[in-house]
Amino acid sequence: MSSLMTAGILFGCVSLGTFLALWLSRRLPEAHLTGDSRDVVKQGLGVIGTLTALVLGLLVASTKGTYDAQSGTIKEVAAQFALMDRVLARYGPETREAREELRNLAQAVLDQFWPQSGPIQLTGGASRQIGEAFFDRVAALEPKTEAQRLLKSRALETTVGLAQLRQRLVVNSDRTLPTSLLVLLAFWQTTLFAGFGLLAPRNATAMIVLCICMLASCSALFVVLELDRPFEGMIRISDAPIRTVLSHLGE
């Protein structure tokens, strides 16, 4: 289920709870909404509001950390591609085919994490096969000088490093938000706005403010879900680092 759809379902639940509370407030005896009863409802809503804000803040911080980690890994991958290309260029003209395969590998990584169509495939795919072929190509080099031996060793280390970074992207791509937590958060928000609806005056200003607050609350959950899926949805990690490096490979 997409982040937008999940946030839309939450908005529907919150709206339903709010308008049911507005309907109920007209049928409750006056003593239930005045005096001490009103104070108790306000205090209860304050507790629920504090818990909801705390959990949302922690979720935003957690998912932003996941997003930043994946974004940083993508930049590391781009830097390793650039470094590998320069190492092979310094090795000599006999690495021409290896540099072409490196370019194909960079393109495969780009297509894997930012596909033109269809869902993203984080495991397997062409990038792994091309990466293994590239490693075999580098391992088959026969250095003739001490400098070439050092460059070959560095190239192999960088190739292994690229594989590790790719696996890090795959491992960290798992969604970290349990469904039970989202359900609990939805229940808290529905209860909170139902309480607001119970106490709100019946005029256009109050209704507009309630609707804006509901949208803001649900959009916060939307942002959390988007940050938890850094290669999907509307808030995606930029492919600019890989594309920039790809445009200079082989020079």
Short mmCIF file of C-alpha atoms in Angstrom, two decimals:
data_model
loop_
_atom_site.label_atom_id
_atom_site.label_comp_id
_atom_site.label_asym_id
_atom_site.label_seq_id
_atom_site.Cartn_x
_atom_site.Cartn_y
_atom_site.Cartn_z
CA MET A 1 0.00 0.00 0.00
CA SER A 2 1.36 3.42 -0.96
CA SER A 3 2.13 6.14 1.55
CA LEU A 4 -0.53 8.40 0.05
CA MET A 5 -3.19 5.71 0.33
CA THR A 6 -2.25 4.94 3.93
CA ALA A 7 -2.40 8.63 4.86
CA GLY A 8 -5.74 8.90 3.04
CA ILE A 9 -7.18 6.00 5.05
CA LEU A 10 -5.97 7.65 8.25
CA PHE A 11 -7.59 10.94 7.21
CA GLY A 12 -10.84 9.09 6.56
CA CYS A 13 -10.75 7.45 10.00
CA VAL A 14 -9.95 10.73 11.74
CA SER A 15 -12.67 12.59 9.81
CA LEU A 16 -15.23 9.90 10.60
CA GLY A 17 -14.35 10.01 14.30
CA THR A 18 -14.52 13.79 14.37
CA PHE A 19 -17.90 14.09 12.69
CA LEU A 20 -19.35 11.26 14.76
CA ALA A 21 -18.23 13.17 17.85
CA LEU A 22 -19.87 16.33 16.51
CA TRP A 23 -23.10 14.40 15.98
CA LEU A 24 -22.85 12.82 19.44
CA SER A 25 -22.23 16.15 21.17
CA ARG A 26 -25.73 17.29 20.22
CA ARG A 27 -27.32 14.29 21.92
CA LEU A 28 -25.36 14.15 25.16
CA PRO A 29 -26.85 15.76 28.27
CA GLU A 30 -25.44 19.23 28.87
CA ALA A 31 -23.77 18.14 32.12
CA HIS A 32 -21.44 15.83 30.15
CA LEU A 33 -19.84 18.73 28.26
CA THR A 34 -19.69 21.46 30.88
CA GLY A 35 -17.89 22.08 34.14
CA ASP A 36 -15.72 19.31 35.51
CA SER A 37 -16.65 16.90 32.71
CA ARG A 38 -15.26 19.31 30.10
CA ASP A 39 -12.05 19.74 32.13
CA VAL A 40 -11.55 15.96 32.33
CA VAL A 41 -12.03 15.62 28.57
CA LYS A 42 -9.49 18.40 27.92
CA GLN A 43 -6.92 16.81 30.23
CA GLY A 44 -7.40 13.43 28.59
CA LEU A 45 -6.97 14.96 25.15
CA GLY A 46 -3.80 16.66 26.38
CA VAL A 47 -2.34 13.30 27.39
CA ILE A 48 -3.25 11.68 24.06
CA GLY A 49 -1.96 14.69 22.13
CA THR A 50 1.36 14.60 23.96
CA LEU A 51 1.80 10.87 23.30
CA THR A 52 0.90 11.29 19.63
CA ALA A 53 3.32 14.18 19.16
CA LEU A 54 6.09 12.27 20.92
CA VAL A 55 5.64 9.14 18.80
CA LEU A 56 5.39 11.12 15.57
CA GLY A 57 8.55 13.06 16.45
CA LEU A 58 10.46 9.85 17.17
CA LEU A 59 9.22 8.27 13.93
CA VAL A 60 10.26 11.27 11.86
CA ALA A 61 13.72 11.26 13.44
CA SER A 62 14.10 7.50 12.93
CA THR A 63 12.96 7.42 9.31
CA LYS A 64 14.98 10.56 8.47
CA GLY A 65 18.04 8.68 9.76
CA THR A 66 17.22 5.78 7.43
CA TYR A 67 16.74 8.14 4.50
CA ASP A 68 20.02 9.97 5.18
CA ALA A 69 21.92 6.68 5.55
CA GLN A 70 20.70 5.41 2.19
CA SER A 71 21.40 8.76 0.55
CA GLY A 72 24.93 8.72 1.97
CA THR A 73 25.49 5.20 0.68
CA ILE A 74 24.44 6.25 -2.82
CA LYS A 75 27.00 9.05 -2.73
CA GLU A 76 29.66 6.57 -1.58
CA VAL A 77 28.77 4.27 -4.48
CA ALA A 78 29.11 7.15 -6.93
CA ALA A 79 32.49 8.12 -5.44
CA GLN A 80 33.72 4.52 -5.68
CA PHE A 81 32.70 4.35 -9.35
CA ALA A 82 34.67 7.50 -10.08
CA LEU A 83 37.70 6.25 -8.14
CA MET A 84 37.61 2.85 -9.87
CA ASP A 85 37.53 4.51 -13.30
CA ARG A 86 40.58 6.61 -12.51
CA VAL A 87 42.48 3.63 -11.09
CA LEU A 88 41.82 1.61 -14.26
CA ALA A 89 42.76 4.59 -16.44
CA ARG A 90 46.09 4.88 -14.64
CA TYR A 91 46.71 1.15 -15.05
CA GLY A 92 46.94 1.40 -18.81
CA PRO A 93 45.12 0.90 -22.11
CA GLU A 94 44.64 -2.81 -21.43
CA THR A 95 41.81 -1.91 -19.03
CA ARG A 96 39.63 -0.45 -21.81
CA GLU A 97 37.18 -3.38 -21.72
CA ALA A 98 37.10 -3.31 -17.92
CA ARG A 99 36.22 0.40 -17.99
CA GLU A 100 33.40 -0.30 -20.42
CA GLU A 101 32.05 -2.97 -18.06
CA LEU A 102 32.36 -0.49 -15.19
CA ARG A 103 30.17 1.91 -17.13
CA ASN A 104 27.67 -0.89 -17.74
CA LEU A 105 27.72 -1.68 -14.02
CA ALA A 106 26.98 1.94 -13.11
CA GLN A 107 24.11 1.99 -15.60
CA ALA A 108 22.76 -1.29 -14.17
CA VAL A 109 22.81 0.14 -10.64
CA LEU A 110 21.00 3.24 -11.89
CA ASP A 111 18.35 1.14 -13.65
CA GLN A 112 17.95 -1.12 -10.63
CA PHE A 113 17.31 1.56 -8.01
CA TRP A 114 15.61 4.07 -10.32
CA PRO A 115 13.75 1.93 -12.89
CA GLN A 116 12.01 3.69 -15.76
CA SER A 117 8.90 1.57 -15.21
CA GLY A 118 7.71 -1.13 -12.85
CA PRO A 119 8.55 -1.73 -9.19
CA ILE A 120 12.07 -1.42 -7.85
CA GLN A 121 14.03 -4.68 -7.58
CA LEU A 122 16.61 -4.47 -4.81
CA THR A 123 17.90 -8.04 -4.91
CA GLY A 124 19.61 -9.85 -7.76
CA GLY A 125 19.18 -8.25 -11.12
CA ALA A 126 21.62 -7.34 -13.84
CA SER A 127 23.87 -5.32 -11.53
CA ARG A 128 24.99 -8.40 -9.63
CA GLN A 129 25.85 -10.35 -12.78
CA ILE A 130 27.68 -7.42 -14.35
CA GLY A 131 29.49 -6.78 -11.06
CA GLU A 132 30.73 -10.37 -10.90
CA ALA A 133 31.87 -10.22 -14.53
CA PHE A 134 33.65 -6.93 -13.82
CA PHE A 135 35.46 -8.46 -10.82
CA ASP A 136 36.62 -11.38 -12.97
CA ARG A 137 37.84 -8.94 -15.62
CA VAL A 138 39.90 -6.97 -13.10
CA ALA A 139 41.22 -10.15 -11.45
CA ALA A 140 42.42 -11.39 -14.85
CA LEU A 141 44.72 -8.39 -15.35
CA GLU A 142 48.41 -9.27 -15.50
CA PRO A 143 50.47 -6.38 -14.08
CA LYS A 144 53.95 -5.90 -15.46
CA THR A 145 55.23 -3.20 -13.14
CA GLU A 146 55.07 -2.48 -9.44
CA ALA A 147 52.74 0.44 -10.07
CA GLN A 148 50.33 -1.79 -12.00
CA ARG A 149 50.38 -4.35 -9.18
CA LEU A 150 49.43 -1.66 -6.69
CA LEU A 151 46.70 -0.35 -8.98
CA LYS A 152 45.28 -3.84 -9.53
CA SER A 153 45.20 -4.44 -5.79
CA ARG A 154 43.43 -1.13 -5.28
CA ALA A 155 40.95 -1.93 -8.06
CA LEU A 156 40.06 -5.27 -6.48
CA GLU A 157 39.58 -3.65 -3.07
CA THR A 158 37.32 -1.01 -4.58
CA THR A 159 35.30 -3.66 -6.42
CA VAL A 160 34.72 -5.53 -3.17
CA GLY A 161 33.82 -2.22 -1.52
CA LEU A 162 31.22 -1.54 -4.21
CA ALA A 163 29.67 -4.94 -3.59
CA GLN A 164 29.51 -4.22 0.14
CA LEU A 165 27.85 -0.85 -0.46
CA ARG A 166 25.29 -2.46 -2.76
CA GLN A 167 24.45 -5.05 -0.11
CA ARG A 168 24.14 -2.26 2.46
CA LEU A 169 21.55 -0.58 0.26
CA VAL A 170 19.61 -3.84 0.00
CA VAL A 171 19.76 -4.64 3.72
CA ASN A 172 18.76 -1.13 4.80
CA SER A 173 15.86 -1.03 2.35
CA ASP A 174 13.58 -3.07 4.65
CA ARG A 175 10.73 -1.01 6.03
CA THR A 176 11.18 -0.27 9.71
CA LEU A 177 7.64 0.75 10.70
CA PRO A 178 5.55 -2.12 12.12
CA THR A 179 1.89 -2.20 11.15
CA SER A 180 0.83 -2.45 14.79
CA LEU A 181 2.48 0.90 15.55
CA LEU A 182 0.71 2.57 12.64
CA VAL A 183 -2.63 1.16 13.80
CA LEU A 184 -2.00 2.42 17.34
CA LEU A 185 -1.05 5.85 16.06
CA ALA A 186 -4.18 5.97 13.90
CA PHE A 187 -6.29 5.06 16.95
CA TRP A 188 -4.69 7.83 19.02
CA GLN A 189 -5.22 10.43 16.31
CA THR A 190 -8.82 9.38 15.74
CA THR A 191 -9.52 9.56 19.48
CA LEU A 192 -7.79 12.93 19.74
CA PHE A 193 -9.78 14.59 16.97
CA ALA A 194 -12.99 12.94 18.12
CA GLY A 195 -12.41 14.69 21.44
CA PHE A 196 -11.86 17.97 19.63
CA GLY A 197 -15.07 17.44 17.71
CA LEU A 198 -16.91 16.71 20.94
CA LEU A 199 -15.92 20.07 22.43
CA ALA A 200 -15.78 22.22 19.28
CA PRO A 201 -18.41 24.90 18.64
CA ARG A 202 -20.57 24.34 15.58
CA ASN A 203 -19.44 27.11 13.26
CA ALA A 204 -17.53 27.36 10.00
CA THR A 205 -14.32 28.67 11.56
CA ALA A 206 -14.04 25.78 13.99
CA MET A 207 -14.77 23.23 11.24
CA ILE A 208 -12.15 24.71 8.91
CA VAL A 209 -9.52 24.73 11.66
CA LEU A 210 -10.33 21.10 12.53
CA CYS A 211 -10.00 20.06 8.89
CA ILE A 212 -6.64 21.83 8.53
CA CYS A 213 -5.38 20.18 11.70
CA MET A 214 -6.50 16.76 10.48
CA LEU A 215 -4.70 17.29 7.18
CA ALA A 216 -1.55 18.41 8.98
CA SER A 217 -1.61 15.40 11.29
CA CYS A 218 -2.14 12.91 8.46
CA SER A 219 0.50 14.58 6.31
CA ALA A 220 3.01 14.04 9.12
CA LEU A 221 2.37 10.30 8.89
CA PHE A 222 2.68 10.56 5.10
CA VAL A 223 6.14 12.10 5.48
CA VAL A 224 7.16 9.34 7.91
CA LEU A 225 6.08 6.62 5.46
CA GLU A 226 7.82 8.33 2.55
CA LEU A 227 11.11 8.67 4.43
CA ASP A 228 10.87 4.99 5.36
CA ARG A 229 10.80 4.08 1.64
CA PRO A 230 13.67 6.17 0.23
CA PHE A 231 13.63 4.61 -3.25
CA GLU A 232 9.86 4.72 -3.71
CA GLY A 233 7.05 7.24 -3.61
CA MET A 234 7.25 11.02 -3.92
CA ILE A 235 10.16 11.76 -1.56
CA ARG A 236 12.89 9.73 -3.24
CA ILE A 237 16.65 9.76 -2.99
CA SER A 238 18.13 11.64 -5.93
CA ASP A 239 19.93 9.70 -8.64
CA ALA A 240 22.04 12.77 -9.48
CA PRO A 241 25.31 11.43 -7.92
CA ILE A 242 25.22 8.25 -10.03
CA ARG A 243 24.18 10.08 -13.20
CA THR A 244 26.90 12.69 -12.77
CA VAL A 245 29.60 10.07 -12.33
CA LEU A 246 28.19 7.96 -15.18
CA SER A 247 28.48 10.90 -17.57
CA HIS A 248 32.24 11.11 -16.87
CA LEU A 249 33.18 7.42 -16.83
CA GLY A 250 35.59 6.44 -19.55
CA GLU A 251 37.06 9.93 -20.02
#
